[in-house]
């Protein structure tokens, strides 16, 4: 039986929608025009105070590119002494001086996106020549400072054949883990879906072929680790909206933290409560990852099936013939 939390143990903050890259797979659609203003540094500092006062123990910062945001280091320094902090970055702005500052702050873990085992693949996906070399340098610098560092990759058609080489590279650079993440039908990824997407069989084959090597870990979100994490997760976007999970960003808004306390949205919003219960049709009761993960990701379930209580089509046991290479018509971008 999954525990009931008064405070979500995992909080993600998308601290900015700005970025210095233009990645094809970007689910945040960084750089696109926004109708609402992002939170200012002072508002983020007050929000960090709220988190600390209400028993939050872990916060995960992502973007956009966090280090592209003026004031982020001040926000990070405000959070780090009071809770475990994680930062996801593209690595291009991680200078030796910044790596040293992060180590002195005591950041709990750094996660660096590297989208292939070579510059051709990575730079082609980021749209920025030289970004591969900068990302690799960031991993080496961060690991060299003694910071626990992971490499993240978004599995897609361009890099599916490079996962083993990327795992070997990440390990050689000093990373502790390689996280193989899904391509989500959000943001810019929708416009590149035909080019980048894989079938469930192709995804499974790519993931299961990777051998981590001694002292190295592979993280992935395919069966049997296809998590339904809504019951324990919370997320806030750059404008302060409570959205449950970053992969729900285009589907929900449970209230803005400048107007409604985050824990109030967590405990009282009807849809948030429904997602937290984790009741999923046709979920596999015999799954050995059943406790807290039953039914898989709610974002992809809703994207491909149009229902919050549908099973995750990225699960090989619950896919039911859905071709993940074809987006539902309602998800197609208007300019497609």
Short mmCIF file of C-alpha atoms in Angstrom, two decimals:
data_model
loop_
_atom_site.label_atom_id
_atom_site.label_comp_id
_atom_site.label_asym_id
_atom_site.label_seq_id
_atom_site.Cartn_x
_atom_site.Cartn_y
_atom_site.Cartn_z
CA UNK A 1 0.00 0.00 0.00
CA UNK A 2 1.43 3.38 -0.99
CA UNK A 3 1.91 5.94 1.80
CA UNK A 4 -0.15 9.10 2.11
CA UNK A 5 1.92 12.26 2.18
CA UNK A 6 0.91 15.57 3.75
CA UNK A 7 3.76 17.21 1.82
CA UNK A 8 4.93 15.91 -1.57
CA UNK A 9 8.43 14.41 -1.20
CA UNK A 10 9.41 15.37 -4.76
CA UNK A 11 9.01 18.91 -6.07
CA UNK A 12 10.18 20.07 -9.50
CA UNK A 13 10.50 23.76 -10.31
CA UNK A 14 10.81 24.84 -13.93
CA UNK A 15 12.60 28.00 -12.91
CA UNK A 16 12.68 29.57 -16.39
CA UNK A 17 11.37 29.10 -19.91
CA UNK A 18 14.45 30.72 -21.43
CA UNK A 19 17.34 28.73 -22.87
CA UNK A 20 20.47 29.23 -24.95
CA UNK A 21 19.76 26.14 -27.08
CA UNK A 22 16.89 25.14 -29.39
CA UNK A 23 16.59 21.38 -28.86
CA UNK A 24 14.26 19.52 -31.21
CA UNK A 25 12.80 17.47 -28.37
CA UNK A 26 12.19 20.35 -25.92
CA UNK A 27 8.96 19.61 -24.08
CA UNK A 28 9.05 23.08 -22.48
CA UNK A 29 9.07 24.76 -25.92
CA UNK A 30 11.68 27.18 -24.64
CA UNK A 31 11.87 30.51 -26.37
CA UNK A 32 8.26 30.53 -27.54
CA UNK A 33 6.14 33.58 -26.76
CA UNK A 34 4.57 33.54 -23.28
CA UNK A 35 1.40 35.42 -22.39
CA UNK A 36 2.17 35.64 -18.67
CA UNK A 37 5.20 36.92 -16.81
CA UNK A 38 7.55 34.55 -14.98
CA UNK A 39 8.10 34.82 -11.25
CA UNK A 40 10.78 37.29 -10.20
CA UNK A 41 13.77 36.42 -8.03
CA UNK A 42 12.18 37.83 -4.87
CA UNK A 43 9.03 35.81 -5.45
CA UNK A 44 11.07 32.64 -5.86
CA UNK A 45 12.97 33.40 -2.65
CA UNK A 46 9.67 33.76 -0.79
CA UNK A 47 8.46 30.50 -2.31
CA UNK A 48 11.62 28.73 -1.12
CA UNK A 49 10.86 30.08 2.37
CA UNK A 50 7.38 28.60 2.10
CA UNK A 51 8.79 25.22 1.08
CA UNK A 52 11.22 25.14 3.99
CA UNK A 53 8.56 26.20 6.48
CA UNK A 54 6.24 23.45 5.27
CA UNK A 55 8.63 20.54 5.42
CA UNK A 56 9.66 20.10 1.79
CA UNK A 57 12.86 18.08 1.74
CA UNK A 58 13.84 17.95 -1.93
CA UNK A 59 13.61 20.34 -4.86
CA UNK A 60 14.64 19.69 -8.46
CA UNK A 61 15.37 22.74 -10.62
CA UNK A 62 15.11 22.60 -14.38
CA UNK A 63 14.12 24.91 -17.22
CA UNK A 64 14.67 26.01 -19.79
CA UNK A 65 18.26 26.40 -18.74
CA UNK A 66 18.49 27.39 -15.06
CA UNK A 67 21.92 29.01 -15.42
CA UNK A 68 20.54 31.20 -18.22
CA UNK A 69 18.32 32.90 -15.63
CA UNK A 70 19.71 35.95 -13.87
CA UNK A 71 19.24 35.41 -10.16
CA UNK A 72 19.22 31.62 -10.26
CA UNK A 73 22.38 31.22 -8.20
CA UNK A 74 20.83 33.41 -5.52
CA UNK A 75 17.72 31.22 -5.52
CA UNK A 76 19.80 28.05 -5.42
CA UNK A 77 21.92 29.37 -2.56
CA UNK A 78 18.73 30.18 -0.67
CA UNK A 79 17.42 26.62 -1.08
CA UNK A 80 20.51 24.44 -0.71
CA UNK A 81 21.11 24.81 3.06
CA UNK A 82 17.46 23.98 3.76
CA UNK A 83 16.66 21.05 1.49
CA UNK A 84 18.26 18.62 -0.96
CA UNK A 85 18.74 20.36 -4.29
CA UNK A 86 19.08 18.90 -7.77
CA UNK A 87 19.76 20.91 -10.93
CA UNK A 88 19.20 19.81 -14.52
CA UNK A 89 21.28 21.69 -17.08
CA UNK A 90 22.44 21.49 -20.68
CA UNK A 91 25.95 22.08 -19.34
CA UNK A 92 26.99 24.75 -21.79
CA UNK A 93 27.25 27.46 -19.11
CA UNK A 94 29.04 25.36 -16.48
CA UNK A 95 32.45 26.99 -16.29
CA UNK A 96 35.18 25.79 -13.89
CA UNK A 97 34.29 28.70 -11.60
CA UNK A 98 30.59 27.80 -11.60
CA UNK A 99 31.34 24.12 -10.91
CA UNK A 100 33.43 25.18 -7.92
CA UNK A 101 30.65 27.45 -6.64
CA UNK A 102 28.10 24.64 -6.92
CA UNK A 103 30.35 22.31 -4.95
CA UNK A 104 30.82 24.90 -2.21
CA UNK A 105 27.06 25.44 -2.04
CA UNK A 106 26.55 21.73 -1.46
CA UNK A 107 24.23 20.98 -4.37
CA UNK A 108 23.01 17.41 -3.96
CA UNK A 109 23.13 16.27 -7.57
CA UNK A 110 23.67 17.71 -11.05
CA UNK A 111 22.03 16.26 -14.15
CA UNK A 112 23.50 17.12 -17.54
CA UNK A 113 21.67 16.50 -20.82
CA UNK A 114 23.79 14.81 -23.48
CA UNK A 115 21.77 13.67 -26.48
CA UNK A 116 24.20 11.33 -28.18
CA UNK A 117 27.60 9.73 -27.98
CA UNK A 118 29.17 12.18 -30.43
CA UNK A 119 28.99 15.81 -31.46
CA UNK A 120 27.18 15.08 -34.70
CA UNK A 121 24.17 13.57 -32.97
CA UNK A 122 24.06 15.87 -29.95
CA UNK A 123 24.70 19.14 -31.76
CA UNK A 124 22.21 18.19 -34.46
CA UNK A 125 19.50 17.75 -31.82
CA UNK A 126 20.36 20.89 -29.85
CA UNK A 127 20.83 23.11 -32.89
CA UNK A 128 24.07 24.45 -31.43
CA UNK A 129 27.52 23.45 -32.77
CA UNK A 130 29.95 22.92 -29.91
CA UNK A 131 27.28 22.13 -27.33
CA UNK A 132 28.39 18.48 -27.08
CA UNK A 133 31.94 19.41 -26.11
CA UNK A 134 30.65 21.94 -23.57
CA UNK A 135 28.23 19.43 -22.02
CA UNK A 136 30.97 16.81 -21.71
CA UNK A 137 33.29 19.36 -20.15
CA UNK A 138 30.55 20.21 -17.66
CA UNK A 139 30.20 16.58 -16.57
CA UNK A 140 33.94 16.28 -16.05
CA UNK A 141 34.10 19.56 -14.11
CA UNK A 142 31.15 18.77 -11.86
CA UNK A 143 32.30 15.22 -11.16
CA UNK A 144 35.82 16.53 -10.60
CA UNK A 145 34.46 18.84 -7.90
CA UNK A 146 32.99 15.84 -6.13
CA UNK A 147 29.37 16.59 -7.05
CA UNK A 148 27.20 13.56 -7.81
CA UNK A 149 26.53 13.93 -11.51
CA UNK A 150 24.20 12.11 -13.89
CA UNK A 151 23.85 12.22 -17.67
CA UNK A 152 20.35 12.39 -19.15
CA UNK A 153 19.32 11.48 -22.69
CA UNK A 154 15.96 11.70 -24.45
CA UNK A 155 15.59 8.46 -26.38
CA UNK A 156 14.71 9.11 -30.02
CA UNK A 157 15.38 7.82 -33.52
CA UNK A 158 18.62 9.76 -33.91
CA UNK A 159 20.33 8.41 -30.79
CA UNK A 160 18.73 5.00 -30.20
CA UNK A 161 21.79 3.21 -31.56
CA UNK A 162 24.21 5.18 -29.35
CA UNK A 163 22.95 4.39 -25.85
CA UNK A 164 25.70 1.92 -24.99
CA UNK A 165 28.39 4.25 -26.28
CA UNK A 166 26.82 7.11 -24.33
CA UNK A 167 26.69 5.01 -21.15
CA UNK A 168 30.36 4.17 -21.57
CA UNK A 169 31.20 7.83 -22.19
CA UNK A 170 29.21 9.01 -19.18
CA UNK A 171 30.94 6.50 -16.93
CA UNK A 172 34.37 7.49 -18.27
CA UNK A 173 33.63 11.17 -17.59
CA UNK A 174 32.80 10.47 -13.94
CA UNK A 175 29.00 10.38 -14.02
CA UNK A 176 27.27 7.98 -11.65
CA UNK A 177 24.18 7.24 -13.73
CA UNK A 178 22.68 7.50 -17.20
CA UNK A 179 19.01 8.41 -17.25
CA UNK A 180 17.22 7.29 -20.42
CA UNK A 181 14.09 9.42 -20.68
CA UNK A 182 11.07 9.28 -22.92
CA UNK A 183 10.31 11.58 -25.80
CA UNK A 184 7.09 13.28 -24.68
CA UNK A 185 4.55 14.70 -27.17
CA UNK A 186 4.87 18.20 -25.75
CA UNK A 187 6.31 21.50 -26.94
CA UNK A 188 8.71 21.34 -29.89
CA UNK A 189 8.77 17.55 -29.78
CA UNK A 190 5.30 17.48 -31.36
CA UNK A 191 6.62 19.28 -34.43
CA UNK A 192 9.50 16.80 -34.74
CA UNK A 193 7.51 13.70 -33.78
CA UNK A 194 7.61 11.97 -37.16
CA UNK A 195 11.37 12.49 -37.35
CA UNK A 196 12.25 11.45 -33.79
CA UNK A 197 9.66 9.01 -32.45
CA UNK A 198 10.12 5.25 -32.08
CA UNK A 199 7.71 2.34 -31.80
CA UNK A 200 7.33 0.66 -28.42
CA UNK A 201 9.31 -2.31 -29.75
CA UNK A 202 12.16 -0.08 -30.93
CA UNK A 203 12.26 1.69 -27.59
CA UNK A 204 12.33 -1.54 -25.61
CA UNK A 205 15.07 -2.99 -27.80
CA UNK A 206 17.25 0.11 -27.41
CA UNK A 207 16.84 0.30 -23.63
CA UNK A 208 17.27 -3.39 -22.82
CA UNK A 209 20.46 -3.63 -24.91
CA UNK A 210 22.38 -1.24 -22.63
CA UNK A 211 24.82 -2.77 -20.14
CA UNK A 212 25.81 -0.32 -17.40
CA UNK A 213 29.18 -1.66 -16.30
CA UNK A 214 30.48 -1.97 -12.76
CA UNK A 215 29.65 0.89 -10.42
CA UNK A 216 27.34 2.58 -12.92
CA UNK A 217 23.55 2.68 -13.03
CA UNK A 218 21.03 2.94 -15.86
CA UNK A 219 17.79 4.76 -15.03
CA UNK A 220 14.86 4.33 -17.40
CA UNK A 221 11.08 4.69 -17.52
CA UNK A 222 9.99 1.63 -19.47
CA UNK A 223 8.44 -1.57 -18.13
CA UNK A 224 8.89 -2.59 -15.38
CA UNK A 225 9.91 0.90 -14.25
CA UNK A 226 7.15 2.88 -15.94
CA UNK A 227 6.18 4.97 -12.96
CA UNK A 228 2.85 6.54 -12.09
CA UNK A 229 4.42 9.20 -9.87
CA UNK A 230 1.50 11.63 -9.51
CA UNK A 231 0.70 10.31 -6.03
CA UNK A 232 3.98 11.66 -4.65
CA UNK A 233 5.07 14.44 -7.02
CA UNK A 234 4.47 18.16 -7.34
CA UNK A 235 5.68 20.70 -9.87
CA UNK A 236 5.61 24.45 -10.40
CA UNK A 237 6.30 26.14 -13.73
CA UNK A 238 8.08 29.42 -14.42
CA UNK A 239 4.92 31.49 -14.01
CA UNK A 240 4.17 29.89 -10.64
CA UNK A 241 1.43 27.48 -11.69
CA UNK A 242 1.04 24.24 -9.75
CA UNK A 243 0.94 21.56 -12.45
CA UNK A 244 1.67 18.30 -10.62
CA UNK A 245 4.38 17.16 -13.02
CA UNK A 246 6.40 18.91 -15.71
CA UNK A 247 5.02 16.47 -18.25
CA UNK A 248 1.48 17.67 -17.45
CA UNK A 249 2.36 21.28 -18.31
CA UNK A 250 0.09 21.50 -21.36
CA UNK A 251 -2.87 19.78 -19.73
CA UNK A 252 -3.46 21.10 -16.20
CA UNK A 253 -3.23 24.14 -13.93
CA UNK A 254 -4.13 23.54 -10.29
CA UNK A 255 -3.64 27.17 -9.24
CA UNK A 256 -0.88 29.76 -9.01
CA UNK A 257 1.37 29.73 -5.95
CA UNK A 258 1.23 33.54 -5.74
CA UNK A 259 -2.50 33.23 -5.09
CA UNK A 260 -3.04 29.74 -3.64
CA UNK A 261 -0.55 27.93 -1.38
CA UNK A 262 1.01 24.94 -3.15
CA UNK A 263 -0.10 22.50 -0.46
CA UNK A 264 -3.68 23.72 -0.84
CA UNK A 265 -3.62 22.79 -4.53
CA UNK A 266 -2.00 19.46 -3.59
CA UNK A 267 -4.70 18.56 -1.08
CA UNK A 268 -7.91 20.11 -2.43
CA UNK A 269 -7.94 20.35 -6.24
CA UNK A 270 -10.32 17.62 -7.53
CA UNK A 271 -8.23 16.55 -10.54
CA UNK A 272 -5.01 16.60 -8.51
CA UNK A 273 -6.70 14.38 -5.92
CA UNK A 274 -7.87 12.03 -8.68
CA UNK A 275 -4.38 11.73 -10.13
CA UNK A 276 -2.88 11.17 -6.70
CA UNK A 277 -5.20 8.23 -6.03
CA UNK A 278 -3.60 6.44 -8.98
CA UNK A 279 -6.71 4.52 -10.00
CA UNK A 280 -5.96 3.23 -13.49
CA UNK A 281 -8.06 0.99 -15.71
CA UNK A 282 -6.54 -2.27 -16.91
CA UNK A 283 -3.38 -1.84 -14.86
CA UNK A 284 -1.32 -4.94 -14.27
CA UNK A 285 -1.80 -6.17 -10.70
CA UNK A 286 1.08 -8.65 -11.01
CA UNK A 287 3.68 -6.00 -11.94
CA UNK A 288 6.68 -6.23 -9.61
CA UNK A 289 6.86 -2.42 -9.63
CA UNK A 290 3.20 -2.17 -8.67
CA UNK A 291 3.48 -0.30 -5.37
CA UNK A 292 3.09 3.35 -6.28
CA UNK A 293 3.74 2.90 -9.99
CA UNK A 294 0.64 1.09 -11.22
CA UNK A 295 -0.58 2.10 -14.64
CA UNK A 296 2.45 4.14 -15.69
CA UNK A 297 2.78 7.81 -16.63
CA UNK A 298 -0.41 9.91 -16.58
CA UNK A 299 0.88 12.40 -19.14
CA UNK A 300 1.40 9.88 -21.93
CA UNK A 301 -1.77 8.02 -20.97
CA UNK A 302 -3.78 11.21 -21.39
CA UNK A 303 -1.89 12.29 -24.51
CA UNK A 304 -2.50 9.08 -26.46
CA UNK A 305 -5.76 7.84 -24.93
CA UNK A 306 -7.50 11.05 -23.83
CA UNK A 307 -8.31 9.75 -20.35
CA UNK A 308 -6.67 10.29 -16.97
CA UNK A 309 -7.40 6.75 -15.80
CA UNK A 310 -6.13 5.02 -18.95
CA UNK A 311 -3.02 2.82 -18.87
CA UNK A 312 0.31 4.14 -20.13
CA UNK A 313 0.86 3.18 -23.81
CA UNK A 314 4.64 3.30 -23.28
CA UNK A 315 4.25 0.14 -21.17
CA UNK A 316 4.84 -2.91 -23.36
CA UNK A 317 2.26 -4.88 -21.33
CA UNK A 318 -0.47 -2.24 -21.64
CA UNK A 319 0.19 -0.70 -25.06
CA UNK A 320 -2.77 -2.46 -26.74
CA UNK A 321 -1.49 -1.84 -30.25
CA UNK A 322 -1.03 1.94 -30.06
CA UNK A 323 1.59 3.13 -32.56
CA UNK A 324 3.66 5.63 -30.60
CA UNK A 325 5.10 6.98 -33.85
CA UNK A 326 1.71 8.51 -34.73
CA UNK A 327 0.33 11.41 -32.71
CA UNK A 328 -3.41 11.64 -32.09
CA UNK A 329 -4.95 14.32 -34.31
CA UNK A 330 -5.81 16.52 -31.32
CA UNK A 331 -2.09 16.73 -30.44
CA UNK A 332 -0.89 17.79 -33.87
CA UNK A 333 0.53 21.32 -33.87
CA UNK A 334 -1.65 23.85 -35.67
CA UNK A 335 1.11 24.64 -38.15
CA UNK A 336 1.54 20.94 -39.08
#
